[in-house]
Amino acid sequence: LKLREGDKHCLITRSKCFLKLGDTENSLKDAEASLQIDKTFPEGLYQKAETLYTMGDFEFALVFYHRGQRLRPDIHKFQLGINKAEEAIINCLGNPSAVKLENTEELCFVSRQAESKKDKQQQQNKPTKDQKRTKKQSPKTERQLLGELYADKAYLEKLLKDEDLMQSSTRQGVKVMDLVLDGISYLNHRRDFWQQQKPMYARVYERKLLQQGRMQDKKRKLSDIGRSIAKDMEDIELCLARGSAEESCRKAERLLRKMQGWTEEEVPNKNELIGNLHSSIGNAHLAMGQMEASLQSHKMDLDFAKKNGVTDAVSRALDNIGHVYARMGRFQKAINAWEEKIPLAQSSLEKAWLFHEIGRCYLELDKAEAAQDYGQKSLQSADEEGDVEWQLHATVLVAQAQVKLKDYRSAIMNFERALEKARLVPSEAAQNGIIA
């Protein structure tokens, strides 16, 4: 990082090290720093979600797992993160339920198998309810939750270090240590209660809106609108993450109608939020199997993004449009959308999966030469990133295209290379599939 200041990949690697050391505060700082450089960086979103999950902020973690899954549906660990965060929330409420995972696609088993194994290990190491309850919050988070009472808690914790004072008693015979510990326990309960009643991301959103106002009345109005938007957007994402697509769609359409009545002054990022809502509605329709309605919503998201010059939103909309067309079997339309997205790809890893999806569509259209070409581009990008899983997916795609081209010798060589990659992952199911 001294040589390459702000390198997002280095920041994420250091964040993982901090997390393994139990230093969640610095782990979160590095994850957030990588997202300041690139707010759609999938590894940054995943690492931030993992850190929040480790901190016990399961609700906040769920939102970031879901955002990552919306941006990169091809990365299966986001879905696994959603599942484990949901289960943790349910466990906290006292109603545990098993996580059920389904693998239906033949060519995407590698990362699913690996992440499933990793998830099982994390479930075994998951802290108990009592451990979660006594888990120490970071000073920054605690200060935001307790407000003015944070100074009182810091004072009581300082008193604990005075051994002579802790051994003394009051005139009534009560030990000073017991009084101090009771006070800290009460403040911890208040902190946990406020964490449950109002998540941290709602507080951050309100604070940003309050800073934009000049007059007190105006600030109060912006705060009310901000609270309403933050709560509604959170509900929309959580409903979709939990499989309630119809409810998510209704809430998004209701908020969209309300948004039309607010001015740019009341909601400074109004156009960006409208685009986000169209994207959410499109994703909900897709989950319900309503392809045409989903396509229309994602196209409206694209129109808003282009009109307002929001590059990230343009990339998101093109990605979603491609996925809808592919689900509909209109592979050439999907190719057109994804090829338009190529110049907007911000990393080699993003290019690797994008080229792979385009190549897969060409294979479905029996255009084996184009499929082979994009498979090789995907492999080159995966090599640049050093990602073994996408090297495997790309190599399999190239081999399948060569089979259709009747270049059997080259196909065998690439399947053998893919088998070596599958052993590195490792995945027995992948190896068996490639051998077959």
Coordinates of C-alpha atoms in Angstrom, one line a residue:
L1 CA 0.0 0.0 0.0
K2 CA 3.0 2.3 0.4
L3 CA 4.0 1.6 -3.2
R4 CA 0.4 1.6 -4.6
E5 CA -1.6 3.8 -2.3
G6 CA -5.3 3.1 -2.4
D7 CA -5.0 -0.3 -4.1
K8 CA -8.4 -1.8 -3.4
H9 CA -7.2 -5.5 -3.7
C10 CA -4.5 -4.8 -1.1
L11 CA -7.0 -3.1 1.2
I12 CA -9.3 -6.1 1.1
T13 CA -6.4 -8.5 1.8
R14 CA -5.4 -6.5 4.8
S15 CA -9.1 -6.3 5.9
K16 CA -9.2 -10.1 5.9
C17 CA -6.1 -10.3 8.0
F18 CA -7.6 -7.8 10.5
L19 CA -10.8 -9.8 10.7
K20 CA -8.8 -13.0 11.4
L21 CA -7.0 -11.2 14.2
G22 CA -10.4 -10.1 15.6
D23 CA -9.8 -6.4 14.9
T24 CA -13.2 -5.8 13.3
E25 CA -12.9 -2.0 13.5
N26 CA -9.8 -1.8 11.2
S27 CA -11.2 -4.6 9.0
L28 CA -14.4 -2.5 8.5
K29 CA -12.3 0.6 7.7
D30 CA -10.3 -1.1 5.0
A31 CA -13.4 -2.6 3.5
E32 CA -15.1 0.8 3.4
A33 CA -11.9 2.4 2.0
S34 CA -12.0 -0.1 -1.0
L35 CA -15.6 0.9 -1.6
Q36 CA -14.8 4.6 -1.6
I37 CA -12.5 3.9 -4.5
D38 CA -15.0 1.6 -6.3
K39 CA -18.5 1.4 -4.7
T40 CA -19.4 -1.6 -6.9
F41 CA -16.3 -3.6 -6.0
P42 CA -17.7 -7.0 -5.2
E43 CA -14.9 -8.1 -2.9
G44 CA -15.3 -4.9 -1.0
L45 CA -19.1 -5.4 -0.6
Y46 CA -18.5 -9.0 0.5
Q47 CA -15.7 -8.2 3.0
K48 CA -17.8 -5.4 4.5
A49 CA -20.8 -7.7 4.9
E50 CA -18.5 -10.4 6.4
T51 CA -17.1 -8.0 8.9
L52 CA -20.5 -6.7 9.9
Y53 CA -21.7 -10.3 10.3
T54 CA -18.7 -11.0 12.6
M55 CA -19.5 -7.9 14.6
G56 CA -23.1 -9.2 15.1
D57 CA -24.7 -6.5 12.9
F58 CA -26.6 -9.2 11.0
E59 CA -29.3 -6.9 9.7
F60 CA -26.8 -4.5 8.2
A61 CA -24.7 -7.4 6.9
L62 CA -27.8 -8.8 5.1
V63 CA -28.3 -5.5 3.2
F64 CA -24.7 -5.6 1.9
Y65 CA -24.8 -9.3 1.0
H66 CA -28.0 -8.5 -0.9
R67 CA -26.5 -5.4 -2.6
G68 CA -23.5 -7.5 -3.8
Q69 CA -25.9 -10.3 -5.0
R70 CA -27.9 -7.7 -7.0
L71 CA -24.7 -6.3 -8.6
R72 CA -23.0 -9.7 -9.1
P73 CA -25.5 -12.6 -9.2
D74 CA -22.8 -14.8 -10.6
I75 CA -20.8 -14.7 -7.3
H76 CA -22.6 -17.4 -5.3
K77 CA -21.1 -16.5 -1.9
F78 CA -23.4 -13.4 -1.7
Q79 CA -26.4 -15.8 -1.7
L80 CA -24.8 -17.9 0.9
G81 CA -24.1 -14.8 3.0
I82 CA -27.8 -13.8 2.6
N83 CA -28.8 -17.3 3.9
K84 CA -26.5 -17.3 6.9
A85 CA -27.4 -13.7 7.9
E86 CA -31.1 -14.5 7.7
E87 CA -30.6 -17.6 9.8
A88 CA -28.6 -15.5 12.4
I89 CA -31.4 -13.0 12.6
I90 CA -34.0 -15.7 13.0
N91 CA -31.8 -17.4 15.7
C92 CA -31.6 -14.1 17.6
L93 CA -35.4 -14.1 17.6
G94 CA -35.5 -17.6 19.0
N95 CA -36.8 -19.5 16.0
P96 CA -33.9 -21.4 14.3
S97 CA -34.5 -22.9 10.9
A98 CA -32.2 -24.8 8.5
V99 CA -30.7 -23.2 5.5
K100 CA -31.6 -25.0 2.3
L101 CA -29.4 -24.5 -0.8
E102 CA -30.2 -25.8 -4.3
N103 CA -27.7 -26.3 -7.1
T104 CA -29.6 -26.5 -10.4
E105 CA -27.1 -25.3 -13.0
E106 CA -24.6 -27.8 -14.4
L107 CA -21.9 -25.3 -15.3
C108 CA -21.8 -23.2 -12.1
F109 CA -21.3 -26.0 -9.5
V110 CA -17.7 -25.2 -8.7
S111 CA -18.0 -22.0 -6.7
R112 CA -21.3 -23.2 -5.2
Q113 CA -19.6 -26.3 -3.8
A114 CA -16.6 -24.4 -2.5
E115 CA -18.7 -21.7 -0.8
S116 CA -21.1 -24.3 0.6
K117 CA -18.2 -26.0 2.3
K118 CA -16.9 -22.7 3.6
D119 CA -20.4 -21.7 4.9
K120 CA -20.7 -25.0 6.8
Q121 CA -17.4 -24.3 8.6
Q122 CA -18.6 -20.8 9.5
Q123 CA -21.9 -22.1 10.8
Q124 CA -20.0 -24.5 13.1
N125 CA -17.9 -21.6 14.4
K126 CA -20.8 -19.3 14.8
P127 CA -21.0 -17.7 18.3
T128 CA -23.9 -18.6 20.7
K129 CA -26.7 -16.2 21.6
D130 CA -25.0 -15.4 24.9
Q131 CA -21.7 -14.7 23.1
K132 CA -23.4 -12.4 20.7
R133 CA -25.1 -10.6 23.5
T134 CA -21.9 -9.9 25.3
K135 CA -19.9 -9.1 22.2
K136 CA -18.0 -5.8 22.4
Q137 CA -19.0 -3.2 19.9
S138 CA -16.4 -0.9 18.3
P139 CA -15.9 2.5 20.0
K140 CA -17.2 4.3 16.9
T141 CA -20.4 2.2 16.7
E142 CA -21.0 2.4 20.4
R143 CA -20.5 6.2 20.5
Q144 CA -23.2 6.5 17.7
L145 CA -25.6 4.2 19.5
L146 CA -25.2 5.6 23.1
G147 CA -24.8 9.3 22.2
E148 CA -24.3 11.4 25.3
L149 CA -24.3 8.3 27.5
Y150 CA -21.1 7.1 25.8
A151 CA -19.1 9.4 28.1
D152 CA -20.8 7.8 31.2
K153 CA -19.9 4.3 30.0
A154 CA -16.3 5.3 29.3
Y155 CA -16.1 6.8 32.9
L156 CA -17.5 3.6 34.5
E157 CA -15.1 1.5 32.5
K158 CA -12.2 3.7 33.7
L159 CA -13.3 3.2 37.3
L160 CA -13.0 -0.5 36.9
K161 CA -9.2 -0.1 36.5
D162 CA -9.0 1.4 40.0
E163 CA -8.5 -1.8 42.1
D164 CA -8.6 -0.1 45.5
L165 CA -11.9 1.6 44.7
M166 CA -13.5 -1.6 43.3
Q167 CA -12.7 -3.4 46.6
S168 CA -14.4 -0.7 48.7
S169 CA -18.0 -0.5 49.8
T170 CA -20.6 2.2 50.4
R171 CA -22.0 3.1 53.8
Q172 CA -24.9 0.7 53.1
G173 CA -22.4 -2.2 52.5
V174 CA -22.9 -2.4 48.7
K175 CA -19.7 -3.1 46.8
V176 CA -18.6 -0.3 44.5
M177 CA -17.7 -2.9 41.8
D178 CA -21.2 -4.2 41.8
L179 CA -22.6 -0.7 41.3
V180 CA -20.2 0.0 38.5
L181 CA -20.9 -3.3 36.7
D182 CA -24.7 -2.8 37.1
G183 CA -24.3 0.6 35.4
I184 CA -22.3 -0.8 32.5
S185 CA -24.8 -3.7 32.1
Y186 CA -27.7 -1.2 31.9
L187 CA -25.9 0.9 29.3
N188 CA -25.1 -2.2 27.2
H189 CA -28.8 -3.2 27.3
R190 CA -29.8 0.3 26.1
R191 CA -27.2 0.1 23.3
D192 CA -28.5 -3.3 22.1
F193 CA -32.1 -2.0 22.3
W194 CA -31.2 1.1 20.2
Q195 CA -29.3 -1.1 17.7
Q196 CA -32.4 -3.2 17.2
Q197 CA -34.8 -0.2 17.0
K198 CA -32.8 1.8 14.5
P199 CA -29.9 0.2 12.5
M200 CA -26.8 2.2 11.9
Y201 CA -27.3 2.7 8.2
A202 CA -30.6 4.5 8.9
R203 CA -28.7 6.8 11.3
V204 CA -26.0 7.5 8.7
Y205 CA -28.6 8.4 6.0
E206 CA -30.4 10.8 8.4
R207 CA -27.1 12.5 9.3
K208 CA -26.2 13.1 5.7
L209 CA -29.6 14.7 5.0
L210 CA -29.4 16.9 8.1
Q211 CA -26.1 18.3 7.0
Q212 CA -27.5 19.5 3.7
G213 CA -30.1 21.8 5.3
R214 CA -29.4 25.4 6.4
M215 CA -32.4 26.2 8.6
Q216 CA -33.6 24.1 11.6
D217 CA -37.1 23.6 10.2
K218 CA -35.7 22.6 6.9
K219 CA -33.4 20.1 8.6
R220 CA -36.3 18.6 10.5
K221 CA -38.3 18.1 7.3
L222 CA -35.3 16.6 5.5
S223 CA -34.7 14.3 8.5
D224 CA -38.3 13.1 8.3
I225 CA -38.1 12.4 4.6
G226 CA -34.7 10.8 5.0
R227 CA -36.0 8.4 7.7
S228 CA -38.9 7.5 5.5
I229 CA -36.8 6.8 2.5
A230 CA -34.1 4.8 4.4
K231 CA -36.8 2.7 6.1
D232 CA -38.6 2.0 2.8
M233 CA -35.5 1.2 0.8
E234 CA -34.3 -1.2 3.6
D235 CA -37.7 -2.9 3.6
I236 CA -37.6 -3.3 -0.2
E237 CA -34.2 -4.9 -0.2
L238 CA -34.9 -7.2 2.8
C239 CA -38.3 -8.4 1.4
L240 CA -36.6 -9.4 -1.9
A241 CA -33.7 -11.0 0.0
R242 CA -36.2 -13.1 2.0
G243 CA -38.1 -14.3 -1.1
S244 CA -41.1 -11.9 -0.7
A245 CA -40.9 -10.6 -4.3
E246 CA -44.5 -9.4 -4.5
E247 CA -44.3 -7.4 -1.2
S248 CA -41.0 -5.9 -2.3
C249 CA -42.5 -4.8 -5.6
R250 CA -45.5 -3.2 -3.9
K251 CA -43.3 -1.3 -1.5
A252 CA -41.0 -0.1 -4.3
E253 CA -44.0 1.1 -6.5
R254 CA -45.5 2.9 -3.4
L255 CA -42.2 4.7 -2.7
L256 CA -41.8 5.6 -6.4
R257 CA -45.2 7.3 -6.3
K258 CA -44.3 9.2 -3.1
M259 CA -40.9 10.2 -4.7
Q260 CA -42.7 12.0 -7.6
G261 CA -44.2 14.4 -5.0
W262 CA -40.9 15.5 -3.5
T263 CA -38.6 18.2 -5.0
E264 CA -34.9 18.0 -5.8
E265 CA -34.3 20.2 -2.8
E266 CA -36.1 17.8 -0.4
V267 CA -34.4 14.8 -1.9
P268 CA -31.1 15.9 -3.5
N269 CA -30.4 12.5 -5.1
K270 CA -34.0 12.0 -6.3
N271 CA -33.1 10.8 -9.9
E272 CA -30.6 8.3 -8.6
L273 CA -33.2 6.9 -6.1
I274 CA -35.8 6.7 -8.9
G275 CA -33.4 4.7 -11.0
N276 CA -32.7 2.4 -8.0
L277 CA -36.4 1.9 -7.5
H278 CA -37.0 0.9 -11.1
S279 CA -34.1 -1.6 -10.7
S280 CA -35.6 -3.0 -7.5
I281 CA -39.0 -3.4 -9.3
G282 CA -37.4 -5.1 -12.2
N283 CA -35.6 -7.5 -9.9
A284 CA -38.8 -8.3 -8.1
H285 CA -40.7 -8.9 -11.4
L286 CA -37.8 -11.2 -12.5
A287 CA -38.1 -13.2 -9.2
M288 CA -41.8 -13.6 -9.9
G289 CA -41.2 -14.8 -13.4
Q290 CA -42.7 -11.7 -15.0
M291 CA -40.1 -11.2 -17.7
E292 CA -41.6 -8.5 -19.8
A293 CA -42.5 -6.3 -16.8
S294 CA -38.9 -6.9 -15.5
L295 CA -37.4 -5.8 -18.8
Q296 CA -39.5 -2.7 -18.9
S297 CA -38.4 -1.6 -15.4
H298 CA -34.7 -2.2 -16.1
K299 CA -35.0 -0.2 -19.4
M300 CA -36.5 2.7 -17.4
D301 CA -33.5 2.4 -15.0
L302 CA -31.2 2.6 -18.0
D303 CA -33.0 5.7 -19.4
F304 CA -32.7 7.5 -16.0
A305 CA -29.0 6.5 -15.7
K306 CA -28.1 7.8 -19.2
K307 CA -30.1 11.0 -18.8
N308 CA -28.3 11.8 -15.5
G309 CA -24.9 10.5 -16.5
V310 CA -24.6 8.0 -13.7
T311 CA -22.1 5.5 -15.2
D312 CA -22.5 2.9 -12.4
A313 CA -26.2 2.8 -12.8
V314 CA -25.9 2.4 -16.6
S315 CA -23.6 -0.6 -16.0
R316 CA -26.1 -2.0 -13.5
A317 CA -29.1 -1.6 -15.8
L318 CA -27.3 -3.2 -18.8
D319 CA -26.2 -6.1 -16.7
N320 CA -29.8 -6.7 -15.5
I321 CA -31.3 -6.3 -19.0
G322 CA -28.8 -8.9 -20.2
H323 CA -29.8 -11.4 -17.5
V324 CA -33.6 -10.9 -18.3
Y325 CA -33.0 -11.5 -22.0
A326 CA -30.9 -14.6 -21.3
R327 CA -33.7 -16.0 -19.0
M328 CA -36.2 -15.4 -21.8
G329 CA -34.0 -17.3 -24.3
R330 CA -33.4 -14.2 -26.4
F331 CA -29.6 -14.7 -26.4
Q332 CA -28.7 -12.2 -29.1
K333 CA -30.5 -9.4 -27.2
A334 CA -28.6 -10.4 -24.1
I335 CA -25.3 -10.3 -26.0
N336 CA -26.1 -6.8 -27.3
A337 CA -26.8 -5.5 -23.7
W338 CA -23.7 -7.1 -22.3
E339 CA -21.4 -6.0 -25.1
E340 CA -22.5 -2.4 -24.5
K341 CA -21.5 -2.9 -20.9
I342 CA -17.9 -4.1 -21.7
P343 CA -16.3 -0.6 -21.8
L344 CA -17.9 0.1 -18.3
A345 CA -16.4 -3.0 -16.7
Q346 CA -14.0 -1.8 -13.9
S347 CA -11.9 -4.8 -13.1
S348 CA -10.5 -7.9 -14.8
L349 CA -12.7 -10.1 -12.6
E350 CA -15.8 -8.3 -13.9
K351 CA -14.6 -8.7 -17.5
A352 CA -14.0 -12.4 -16.8
W353 CA -17.6 -13.2 -15.9
L354 CA -19.0 -10.8 -18.5
F355 CA -17.0 -12.4 -21.4
H356 CA -18.1 -15.8 -20.0
E357 CA -21.8 -14.9 -20.1
I358 CA -21.5 -13.5 -23.6
G359 CA -19.6 -16.6 -24.8
R360 CA -22.3 -18.9 -23.1
C361 CA -25.0 -17.1 -25.1
Y362 CA -23.1 -17.5 -28.4
L363 CA -22.8 -21.2 -27.6
E364 CA -26.6 -21.4 -27.1
L365 CA -26.9 -19.7 -30.6
D366 CA -24.6 -22.4 -32.1
K367 CA -22.0 -19.8 -32.9
A368 CA -19.1 -21.8 -31.7
E369 CA -16.3 -19.6 -33.1
A370 CA -17.6 -16.5 -31.3
A371 CA -18.2 -18.6 -28.1
Q372 CA -14.6 -19.8 -28.3
D373 CA -13.3 -16.2 -28.8
Y374 CA -15.2 -14.9 -25.8
G375 CA -14.1 -17.9 -23.7
Q376 CA -10.5 -17.1 -24.4
K377 CA -11.1 -13.4 -23.5
S378 CA -12.7 -14.6 -20.3
L379 CA -9.7 -16.8 -19.5
Q380 CA -7.3 -14.0 -20.2
S381 CA -9.1 -11.7 -17.8
A382 CA -9.3 -14.5 -15.1
D383 CA -5.6 -15.0 -15.5
E384 CA -4.9 -11.3 -15.0
E385 CA -7.0 -11.5 -11.8
G386 CA -5.5 -14.8 -10.7
D387 CA -9.0 -16.2 -10.1
V388 CA -8.9 -20.0 -10.3
E389 CA -12.7 -20.5 -10.4
W390 CA -13.2 -18.2 -13.4
Q391 CA -10.2 -19.8 -15.1
L392 CA -12.1 -23.1 -14.7
H393 CA -15.4 -21.7 -16.1
A394 CA -13.7 -20.0 -19.0
T395 CA -11.6 -23.1 -19.9
V396 CA -14.7 -25.3 -19.8
L397 CA -16.5 -22.8 -22.2
V398 CA -13.6 -22.9 -24.6
A399 CA -13.5 -26.7 -24.6
Q400 CA -17.3 -27.0 -25.2
A401 CA -17.0 -24.5 -28.1
Q402 CA -14.2 -26.6 -29.6
V403 CA -16.3 -29.7 -29.3
K404 CA -19.0 -28.0 -31.5
L405 CA -16.2 -27.0 -33.9
K406 CA -15.1 -30.7 -34.0
D407 CA -11.6 -29.6 -32.9
Y408 CA -11.6 -32.6 -30.5
R409 CA -7.8 -32.7 -29.8
S410 CA -7.9 -29.1 -28.6
A411 CA -11.1 -29.7 -26.6
I412 CA -9.5 -32.7 -24.8
M413 CA -6.5 -30.5 -23.9
N414 CA -8.7 -27.8 -22.5
F415 CA -10.8 -30.2 -20.6
E416 CA -7.6 -31.6 -19.0
R417 CA -6.6 -28.1 -18.1
A418 CA -10.0 -27.5 -16.5
L419 CA -9.6 -30.8 -14.6
E420 CA -6.4 -29.4 -13.1
K421 CA -8.2 -26.2 -12.1
A422 CA -11.0 -28.3 -10.5
R423 CA -8.5 -30.1 -8.4
L424 CA -7.1 -26.8 -7.1
V425 CA -10.5 -25.5 -6.1
P426 CA -11.0 -28.4 -5.0
S427 CA -14.3 -29.9 -6.0
E428 CA -15.0 -33.6 -6.6
A429 CA -18.3 -32.9 -8.3
A430 CA -16.5 -30.5 -10.8
Q431 CA -13.8 -33.1 -11.5
N432 CA -16.5 -35.8 -12.2
G433 CA -18.4 -33.5 -14.5
I434 CA -15.3 -32.6 -16.5
I435 CA -14.2 -36.2 -16.8
A436 CA -17.7 -37.2 -18.0

